[in-house]
Coordinates of C-alpha atoms in Angstrom, one line a residue:
M1 CA -85.2 106.4 -13.4
I2 CA -83.2 107.0 -16.7
K3 CA -83.7 106.6 -20.1
T4 CA -83.6 102.6 -20.9
D5 CA -87.3 102.0 -18.2
I6 CA -89.4 104.8 -20.7
E7 CA -87.9 103.0 -23.7
K8 CA -89.4 99.6 -22.2
Q9 CA -92.4 101.2 -21.9
K10 CA -92.1 102.9 -25.5
E11 CA -96.2 101.4 -26.6
E12 CA -97.5 103.7 -23.8
S13 CA -98.1 106.8 -23.5
L14 CA -96.2 109.7 -21.9
V15 CA -99.2 110.6 -19.4
K16 CA -98.2 106.2 -18.0
E17 CA -94.7 108.0 -17.0
L18 CA -95.9 111.7 -15.8
V19 CA -98.1 109.6 -13.0
L20 CA -94.5 108.9 -11.9
E21 CA -93.7 111.0 -8.8
V22 CA -89.8 111.3 -10.8
G23 CA -89.4 109.8 -14.6
T24 CA -86.9 111.0 -17.3
V25 CA -87.3 111.6 -20.7
C26 CA -85.8 112.9 -24.0
A27 CA -87.4 115.8 -25.6
T28 CA -88.2 113.7 -28.5
D29 CA -90.4 112.1 -26.2
F30 CA -91.5 114.7 -23.6
F31 CA -93.1 116.9 -27.0
E32 CA -94.6 113.9 -29.3
T33 CA -97.3 113.6 -25.4
N34 CA -100.5 114.5 -27.2
V35 CA -101.2 115.2 -22.5
S36 CA -102.9 119.2 -22.8
V37 CA -99.2 120.7 -21.7
K38 CA -100.5 124.9 -20.3
L39 CA -99.0 127.3 -18.8
P40 CA -100.5 128.2 -14.9
D41 CA -101.5 132.0 -14.7
Y42 CA -98.3 132.2 -11.6
Q43 CA -96.1 131.9 -14.1
R44 CA -93.0 134.7 -14.7
P45 CA -93.0 135.9 -18.6
Y46 CA -90.5 133.6 -20.7
V47 CA -86.8 135.7 -20.6
W48 CA -84.3 134.0 -21.8
N49 CA -82.0 136.3 -24.2
V50 CA -79.8 136.0 -27.0
E51 CA -76.6 134.8 -24.2
K52 CA -78.7 132.1 -23.0
L53 CA -79.3 131.3 -26.2
K54 CA -75.7 131.7 -27.7
Q55 CA -74.9 130.0 -25.2
L56 CA -77.2 126.7 -25.6
L57 CA -76.1 126.6 -29.9
K58 CA -71.8 126.1 -28.1
D59 CA -73.0 123.6 -25.0
F60 CA -75.5 121.7 -28.8
K61 CA -72.2 121.9 -31.2
D62 CA -69.3 121.5 -27.9
H63 CA -71.1 118.7 -26.4
F64 CA -72.9 116.5 -30.1
F65 CA -70.4 117.5 -33.3
Y66 CA -66.5 117.0 -33.5
D67 CA -65.0 118.3 -35.9
G68 CA -67.9 119.5 -37.8
D69 CA -69.3 115.7 -38.2
Y70 CA -71.9 114.9 -35.6
N71 CA -71.0 112.5 -33.0
E72 CA -73.1 109.6 -32.9
N73 CA -71.6 108.2 -30.4
A74 CA -72.2 111.3 -28.5
Q75 CA -73.8 111.0 -24.6
P76 CA -76.8 112.6 -23.6
Y77 CA -76.6 116.5 -22.7
Y78 CA -78.8 116.4 -18.9
L79 CA -81.3 119.6 -19.7
G80 CA -82.3 119.2 -16.1
C81 CA -86.5 119.4 -14.3
V82 CA -89.2 119.9 -15.7
L83 CA -92.2 120.3 -12.8
L84 CA -95.9 119.3 -14.1
Y85 CA -98.7 119.5 -11.7
Q86 CA -101.4 117.6 -12.4
K87 CA -104.2 119.0 -13.1
S88 CA -106.1 116.1 -14.9
E89 CA -105.6 113.1 -16.0
E90 CA -104.7 114.5 -19.6
E91 CA -103.7 118.0 -18.5
F92 CA -100.6 119.3 -17.7
E93 CA -99.0 122.8 -16.6
I94 CA -95.4 123.7 -16.4
I95 CA -94.3 124.6 -12.9
D96 CA -91.0 125.0 -13.5
G97 CA -88.8 124.6 -17.1
Q98 CA -91.1 126.0 -19.3
Q99 CA -87.8 128.9 -20.4
R100 CA -85.6 125.9 -21.7
V101 CA -88.4 124.4 -22.7
T102 CA -90.0 127.1 -24.8
S103 CA -86.2 127.6 -26.3
L104 CA -86.4 124.6 -27.5
L105 CA -90.1 124.4 -29.0
I106 CA -88.5 127.7 -31.0
L107 CA -85.5 126.4 -31.0
D108 CA -87.9 123.4 -33.2
Y109 CA -89.7 125.7 -35.1
A110 CA -87.0 127.8 -36.5
C111 CA -85.6 124.8 -37.8
N112 CA -88.6 122.2 -38.9
D113 CA -90.7 124.6 -40.2
S114 CA -94.2 123.3 -41.0
K115 CA -92.4 119.2 -39.5
S116 CA -91.9 122.2 -35.8
Y117 CA -94.5 121.0 -32.6
L118 CA -95.3 124.2 -32.8
A119 CA -96.4 123.7 -36.6
Q120 CA -98.5 120.2 -35.7
E121 CA -100.1 122.6 -33.1
K122 CA -98.9 118.8 -30.8
W123 CA -97.9 121.5 -28.6
N124 CA -100.0 125.2 -28.5
L125 CA -98.7 127.3 -25.4
E126 CA -100.2 130.1 -24.3
Y127 CA -97.9 133.5 -23.2
S128 CA -100.2 136.0 -21.4
S129 CA -97.9 138.5 -21.6
M130 CA -96.7 140.9 -23.6
L131 CA -93.1 140.5 -22.7
S132 CA -93.2 137.2 -23.7
T133 CA -94.8 137.4 -26.9
A134 CA -92.3 140.2 -27.4
V135 CA -89.4 138.1 -26.3
I136 CA -90.2 135.0 -28.6
K137 CA -90.2 136.9 -31.7
H138 CA -87.1 138.2 -31.0
N139 CA -85.4 134.7 -29.5
F140 CA -87.4 133.2 -33.3
K141 CA -85.9 135.8 -35.5
Y142 CA -82.0 135.1 -33.4
L143 CA -82.6 131.5 -34.5
S144 CA -83.7 131.7 -37.7
E145 CA -80.4 133.6 -38.5
N146 CA -78.2 132.3 -37.3
V147 CA -78.6 128.1 -36.3
S148 CA -75.4 127.1 -37.9
L149 CA -76.5 124.1 -40.4
E150 CA -75.2 121.5 -38.3
I151 CA -76.8 121.7 -35.9
K152 CA -79.7 122.4 -38.5
N153 CA -79.1 118.8 -40.0
H154 CA -78.5 117.2 -37.1
L155 CA -81.7 118.9 -34.6
N156 CA -83.6 115.4 -34.5
D157 CA -81.3 113.4 -33.4
I158 CA -80.4 115.5 -30.9
F159 CA -83.2 116.1 -29.5
S160 CA -83.1 112.4 -29.5
K161 CA -80.4 112.7 -27.3
L162 CA -81.8 116.3 -24.9
V163 CA -83.3 115.3 -21.0
F164 CA -84.8 115.8 -19.5
T165 CA -85.7 115.0 -15.5
V166 CA -89.6 115.5 -15.2
I167 CA -91.0 115.8 -11.5
K168 CA -94.8 115.4 -11.0
T169 CA -97.4 116.3 -8.3
N170 CA -100.7 116.0 -7.8
S171 CA -100.7 118.7 -5.1
E172 CA -101.6 122.2 -6.1
D173 CA -100.1 123.6 -2.9
E174 CA -97.3 121.7 -3.6
A175 CA -97.0 123.1 -6.9
F176 CA -97.3 126.5 -5.7
T177 CA -94.4 126.1 -2.9
F178 CA -92.2 125.0 -5.3
F179 CA -92.9 128.0 -7.9
D180 CA -92.5 129.8 -4.7
S181 CA -89.4 128.5 -3.4
Q182 CA -87.6 128.9 -7.1
N183 CA -88.3 132.1 -8.6
S184 CA -89.1 134.2 -4.6
R185 CA -85.3 134.1 -3.7
G186 CA -81.2 135.0 -6.4
V187 CA -80.4 131.7 -6.2
S188 CA -81.6 129.2 -7.6
L189 CA -80.8 125.0 -5.5
S190 CA -79.7 123.8 -9.1
A191 CA -76.7 126.3 -9.5
V192 CA -74.9 123.5 -8.2
D193 CA -76.5 121.1 -10.8
F194 CA -75.7 122.6 -13.5
L195 CA -72.1 123.3 -12.6
K196 CA -71.8 119.7 -12.4
S197 CA -73.2 118.3 -15.3
Y198 CA -71.1 121.4 -17.4
H199 CA -67.5 120.6 -15.7
L200 CA -68.8 117.0 -16.3
R201 CA -69.6 117.4 -20.1
E202 CA -65.0 118.5 -20.2
L203 CA -64.2 115.1 -19.2
K204 CA -66.1 113.2 -22.3
G205 CA -64.3 110.4 -23.6
N206 CA -62.6 109.5 -19.6
E207 CA -65.6 107.9 -17.5
D208 CA -63.2 107.2 -15.0
L209 CA -62.9 110.7 -14.3
Q210 CA -66.9 111.4 -14.9
R211 CA -67.6 109.1 -11.8
R212 CA -65.3 109.3 -9.8
F213 CA -66.1 113.5 -9.4
A214 CA -69.0 112.7 -10.0
K215 CA -68.9 110.7 -6.9
Q216 CA -67.0 113.0 -5.3
W217 CA -69.8 115.4 -5.7
D218 CA -72.4 114.3 -4.8
S219 CA -71.2 112.4 -1.6
N220 CA -70.1 116.6 -0.4
N221 CA -73.6 118.3 -1.7
K222 CA -75.2 115.7 0.7
G223 CA -78.5 118.5 2.0
Q224 CA -77.6 120.8 -0.8
F225 CA -74.2 122.3 0.5
L226 CA -72.0 122.5 -2.4
T227 CA -75.4 125.4 -2.6
E228 CA -73.9 127.0 0.8
L229 CA -70.4 126.5 0.0
F230 CA -70.4 128.2 -3.7
D231 CA -73.1 131.0 -2.6
F232 CA -71.7 132.8 0.7
I233 CA -68.1 131.4 0.5
L234 CA -66.3 130.7 -3.2
W235 CA -67.8 133.1 -5.0
R236 CA -68.6 135.9 -3.0
S237 CA -64.8 135.6 -2.1
R238 CA -64.2 136.3 -5.5
S239 CA -66.1 138.7 -6.6
W240 CA -66.5 141.1 -3.4
K241 CA -63.8 143.2 -4.3
G242 CA -63.0 147.5 -3.7
K243 CA -66.6 149.2 -3.1
N244 CA -69.0 148.3 -6.3
L245 CA -70.3 144.6 -3.9
S246 CA -73.8 143.4 -4.8
F247 CA -75.5 139.6 -3.6
E248 CA -75.2 136.8 -5.3
N249 CA -78.3 135.4 -7.7
K250 CA -78.2 131.9 -10.7
D251 CA -77.1 134.0 -13.5
A252 CA -73.2 135.1 -11.7
I253 CA -72.8 132.2 -10.4
L254 CA -73.2 130.1 -13.1
K255 CA -70.9 133.1 -15.2
D256 CA -67.6 133.0 -12.6
F257 CA -67.6 129.6 -12.4
Q258 CA -68.6 128.6 -15.8
K259 CA -68.4 131.1 -17.8
K260 CA -65.1 132.2 -16.6
T261 CA -63.0 129.4 -16.7
I262 CA -60.9 128.7 -19.4
K263 CA -60.8 126.0 -21.5
E264 CA -56.6 124.2 -21.3
Q265 CA -55.2 122.6 -24.5
N266 CA -54.8 119.4 -21.8
N267 CA -57.4 119.1 -19.1
D268 CA -54.6 117.1 -17.6
I269 CA -52.7 119.7 -16.8
I270 CA -54.0 121.7 -14.2
R271 CA -51.4 125.3 -13.8
L272 CA -50.8 126.8 -11.0
Y273 CA -50.2 130.2 -8.9
P274 CA -48.1 130.9 -6.0
N275 CA -50.3 130.7 -3.1
V276 CA -49.3 129.8 0.3
C277 CA -49.2 125.6 -0.8
N278 CA -47.5 126.5 -3.2
T279 CA -44.0 128.3 -3.2
L280 CA -40.9 126.8 -3.8
A281 CA -39.0 128.4 -0.2
N282 CA -40.7 129.8 2.9
Q283 CA -37.1 132.2 4.9
L284 CA -34.0 132.4 3.9
T285 CA -30.2 134.0 6.3
Y286 CA -27.9 135.0 5.2
D287 CA -24.2 134.4 6.2
S288 CA -20.3 136.1 6.1
Q289 CA -19.3 133.1 5.7
L290 CA -21.1 131.0 4.0
G291 CA -23.7 133.5 1.7
L292 CA -27.5 133.2 1.4
C293 CA -29.3 129.8 1.6
V294 CA -32.0 129.4 0.6
Q295 CA -34.1 127.0 2.5
P296 CA -37.4 125.3 1.1
N297 CA -40.2 124.6 1.6
I298 CA -41.0 120.7 2.1
L299 CA -42.6 118.9 -0.7
N300 CA -46.2 116.8 0.1
L301 CA -46.0 114.1 -3.0
Q302 CA -49.7 112.6 -2.1
S303 CA -51.5 115.9 -0.4
T304 CA -54.8 116.0 1.0
A305 CA -58.2 118.2 0.0
S306 CA -57.0 121.3 1.3
Q307 CA -53.5 121.7 0.7
Y308 CA -53.9 121.1 -2.9
P309 CA -52.3 124.5 -4.7
F310 CA -54.6 126.6 -4.9
S311 CA -55.4 130.1 -4.6
I312 CA -59.4 131.2 -3.7
R313 CA -59.2 133.9 -6.2
Q314 CA -56.6 132.3 -9.0
P315 CA -58.6 131.7 -12.6
I316 CA -60.3 128.3 -12.5
Q317 CA -59.5 125.7 -15.2
K318 CA -62.4 124.0 -16.7
G319 CA -63.2 120.2 -15.6
V320 CA -60.2 118.9 -13.6
G321 CA -58.9 122.2 -12.0
F322 CA -62.8 123.4 -11.5
F323 CA -63.5 119.7 -9.9
L324 CA -60.0 119.9 -7.7
Y325 CA -61.1 123.2 -6.8
T326 CA -64.2 122.7 -5.0
E327 CA -62.8 119.8 -3.5
K328 CA -59.9 121.8 -1.4
Y329 CA -62.4 123.9 -0.6
F330 CA -64.8 121.8 1.3
A331 CA -62.6 120.1 2.1
V332 CA -61.2 123.4 4.4
Y333 CA -64.1 124.9 5.2
N334 CA -65.1 121.2 6.7
Q335 CA -61.8 121.3 8.9
L336 CA -62.1 124.2 9.6
F337 CA -66.7 124.1 11.3
T338 CA -66.7 120.6 10.9
D339 CA -64.5 118.8 12.0
K340 CA -62.6 121.0 14.7
K341 CA -59.3 120.2 13.1
N342 CA -58.1 123.7 15.5
E343 CA -59.7 123.8 18.8
T344 CA -58.2 127.2 19.7
F345 CA -59.7 128.7 16.2
I346 CA -63.1 126.9 16.9
K347 CA -63.3 127.4 20.7
V348 CA -63.4 131.6 20.0
Y349 CA -66.3 130.6 17.4
N350 CA -67.8 128.9 19.7
K351 CA -67.8 130.8 22.6
L352 CA -68.2 134.0 20.3
I353 CA -68.7 133.9 16.9
T354 CA -72.1 132.0 17.2
Q355 CA -74.2 134.7 19.7
N356 CA -74.6 136.6 16.7
S357 CA -76.9 137.8 14.1
Y358 CA -76.5 135.3 11.0
Y359 CA -75.5 137.7 8.4
L360 CA -72.0 138.5 10.9
K361 CA -71.9 134.5 11.7
M362 CA -71.5 133.1 7.2
F363 CA -69.1 136.8 6.7
F364 CA -66.9 135.3 9.6
K365 CA -66.9 132.0 7.7
L366 CA -66.2 134.2 4.6
A367 CA -63.5 135.9 6.1
S368 CA -62.0 132.4 8.3
V369 CA -62.2 130.4 4.7
V370 CA -59.7 134.0 2.8
Y371 CA -57.5 133.9 5.8
Y372 CA -56.7 130.0 5.9
D373 CA -56.7 130.4 2.1
K374 CA -54.1 133.0 2.7
F375 CA -52.0 132.2 5.9
K376 CA -53.6 128.2 7.2
D377 CA -53.2 127.9 10.5
K378 CA -50.9 130.9 11.0
K379 CA -52.1 133.1 14.3
L380 CA -55.6 131.7 13.1
Q381 CA -57.0 132.8 16.4
E382 CA -55.8 136.0 17.3
F383 CA -57.6 136.0 13.3
T384 CA -61.0 134.8 15.2
L385 CA -60.7 137.2 18.4
W386 CA -60.5 140.3 15.8
M387 CA -62.9 140.1 13.5
D388 CA -65.1 138.7 16.6
Y389 CA -64.0 142.9 17.8
L390 CA -64.7 143.8 14.5
L391 CA -68.1 142.1 13.9
G392 CA -69.5 142.1 18.0
S393 CA -68.7 146.2 17.5
Y394 CA -71.8 145.7 14.8
R395 CA -74.2 143.1 16.9
I396 CA -74.0 145.5 20.3
Y397 CA -74.2 148.6 18.2
Q398 CA -76.9 148.0 15.9
R399 CA -80.2 146.2 17.5
T400 CA -80.9 144.9 14.2
I401 CA -78.4 142.9 11.6
V402 CA -79.7 142.9 8.0
T403 CA -78.1 141.4 5.2
Q404 CA -76.5 145.0 3.8
T405 CA -74.9 145.7 7.4
V406 CA -71.9 143.8 5.8
I407 CA -71.9 144.9 2.0
K408 CA -71.7 148.0 4.0
I409 CA -69.0 147.0 6.8
L410 CA -66.5 145.9 3.3
R411 CA -67.8 149.4 1.3
D412 CA -67.8 152.2 3.8
N413 CA -63.9 151.3 5.1
V414 CA -61.3 152.8 3.9
Q415 CA -60.6 149.1 1.8
N416 CA -62.4 145.7 1.1
L417 CA -61.1 143.8 4.7
L418 CA -61.0 140.7 1.8
D419 CA -59.1 143.2 -0.2
V420 CA -56.5 143.7 2.2
I421 CA -56.2 140.0 3.3
E422 CA -55.3 138.7 0.6
M423 CA -53.1 141.0 -0.7
S424 CA -51.6 141.4 2.9
Y425 CA -47.6 139.3 3.4
R426 CA -48.5 138.9 6.5
P427 CA -51.1 138.1 9.8
E428 CA -50.0 140.9 11.6
D429 CA -51.5 143.7 8.4
V430 CA -54.5 142.0 9.2
F431 CA -54.6 142.7 12.4
E432 CA -53.5 146.4 12.7
F433 CA -56.8 147.4 9.3
I434 CA -59.4 145.2 11.8
R435 CA -58.2 147.5 14.7
S436 CA -57.9 150.9 12.2
I437 CA -61.6 150.5 11.6
T438 CA -63.4 148.7 14.7
D439 CA -65.0 152.2 16.2
K440 CA -64.6 151.0 19.8
N441 CA -67.0 153.6 20.9
H442 CA -69.7 150.8 19.5
Y443 CA -69.1 148.6 22.7
D444 CA -69.9 151.3 25.1
V445 CA -73.6 151.6 24.6
D446 CA -76.2 151.3 27.5
L447 CA -77.8 148.5 27.6
T448 CA -80.0 148.8 30.3
S449 CA -83.4 148.4 29.1
D450 CA -82.6 145.6 26.3
P451 CA -84.2 142.1 27.0
V452 CA -82.1 140.1 30.1
Y453 CA -82.3 137.6 26.8
G454 CA -81.2 139.9 24.7
V455 CA -79.4 139.4 21.6
R456 CA -76.9 141.9 22.0
N457 CA -77.3 141.5 26.3
N458 CA -76.9 137.2 25.7
Y459 CA -73.6 138.9 23.3
K460 CA -72.6 140.9 26.1
N461 CA -72.6 137.5 28.6
A462 CA -70.8 135.0 26.6
N463 CA -68.0 138.2 26.1
L464 CA -67.6 138.7 29.0
S465 CA -68.0 134.2 30.6
F466 CA -65.0 134.1 27.7
Y467 CA -62.4 136.7 29.6
K468 CA -63.6 135.6 32.1
K469 CA -64.8 139.3 33.0
E470 CA -66.8 140.9 36.8
E471 CA -70.8 141.0 35.9
N472 CA -70.1 145.0 36.1
S473 CA -67.6 144.8 33.5
E474 CA -68.2 147.3 31.0
L475 CA -68.0 146.7 27.0
I476 CA -65.8 149.4 25.7
A477 CA -62.4 147.4 27.1
K478 CA -62.6 144.6 25.0
E479 CA -59.4 145.4 23.2
K480 CA -57.6 145.9 25.9
W481 CA -59.0 142.2 27.4
I482 CA -57.7 140.5 23.3
Y483 CA -53.9 141.7 23.7
E484 CA -54.2 139.9 27.0
Y485 CA -55.8 136.8 26.6
I486 CA -53.2 136.8 23.7
R487 CA -50.5 136.7 26.1
K488 CA -51.1 134.0 27.8
K489 CA -51.6 131.9 25.1

């Protein structure tokens, strides 16, 4: 439901809107409501820092002003979702969204003083945390001193174009479940929605492009797939460098794919960087009579998404560049793991990798996308076999694989595997490095005490079946089996 639905019912209170499962409302109407809105005791403290306020003010300036003048024709600015639990007919609790709601109320108070919603007691949220109180005072001081005159003079106009999606639930159990899922994990499921909104705003004035990229984004994001792509593939491929490694969180993802993206003067021109899809020549020959001859690559004027000439670690351009970059790696991931176009690659994946731990399997997907980005199909099956050789040594040696196992693989070796793939000139350089960091003695483990159908025995049996070895064969010989398999192919 969009804002026009609410405009048709101006005479009705917000309460009627809130009893709907989902509705969209502007900040002005949201704050004008006379219902009681409170913070539940289990809410986390208000923790928005000055950096977030700076970004919010910058977004307002970029979106609502042109050459310093307020743009009355500016499109609504989407502020995400506010989840409310309805305790009674006129009493609601904010389950999710209190950080944004509180920040807007502080901004309103800093700009409008006695005419603000807080001063008129239309809103009176109570914060039990001392941390909340301290942050609110600090942020109020900052906003009182730093809000530009143009934003201050037009704040009421801006509020009328700030849009929330309001979700209401009558079930307290639902409220707790939603709260736990949003606040107990490192990455919010709405991170990709922020990325979509942020980069669509870079295309303001070009509605055709906005529609094209919004439609493609929503199609690619079925089942929230883009969350997995950004969390486990794109962010890790760009951030897991060297030995200083950490896991993703919402702020880190938004920092990398929002703040660190580049703004060009002309958004229609996308800067390119050298990679396997973007080289002038792929080989040269030398003849004693004719001299040097450079063999150019074939130019694909109409490329499919997986062939877009981007590199996974390259700088990303705001707007069009970001959406095309996302489309490329969505297509690459699907080409490898969903469409299964490379039969030999997917055979190894299905027979061996899927028998591995979830964490090792996700790491394999990450490394495969990075490898494909560097070398495309060249010796892809060999890469799969050697990656399984490395990951399998951990699966057999350790009874339990934990989240930190992947960090250990990258951090505790002489070089970071992802860096090696990125810097290698030949696939053989990658394979040699993988062999050098794989301790084959890890395969020399007695599994007779393990359950017959335990994870380690299942993995061992999958290997014996794939390499066509006798039941009593030992995995310590796996490196030899891989060479034999490659020679046969």
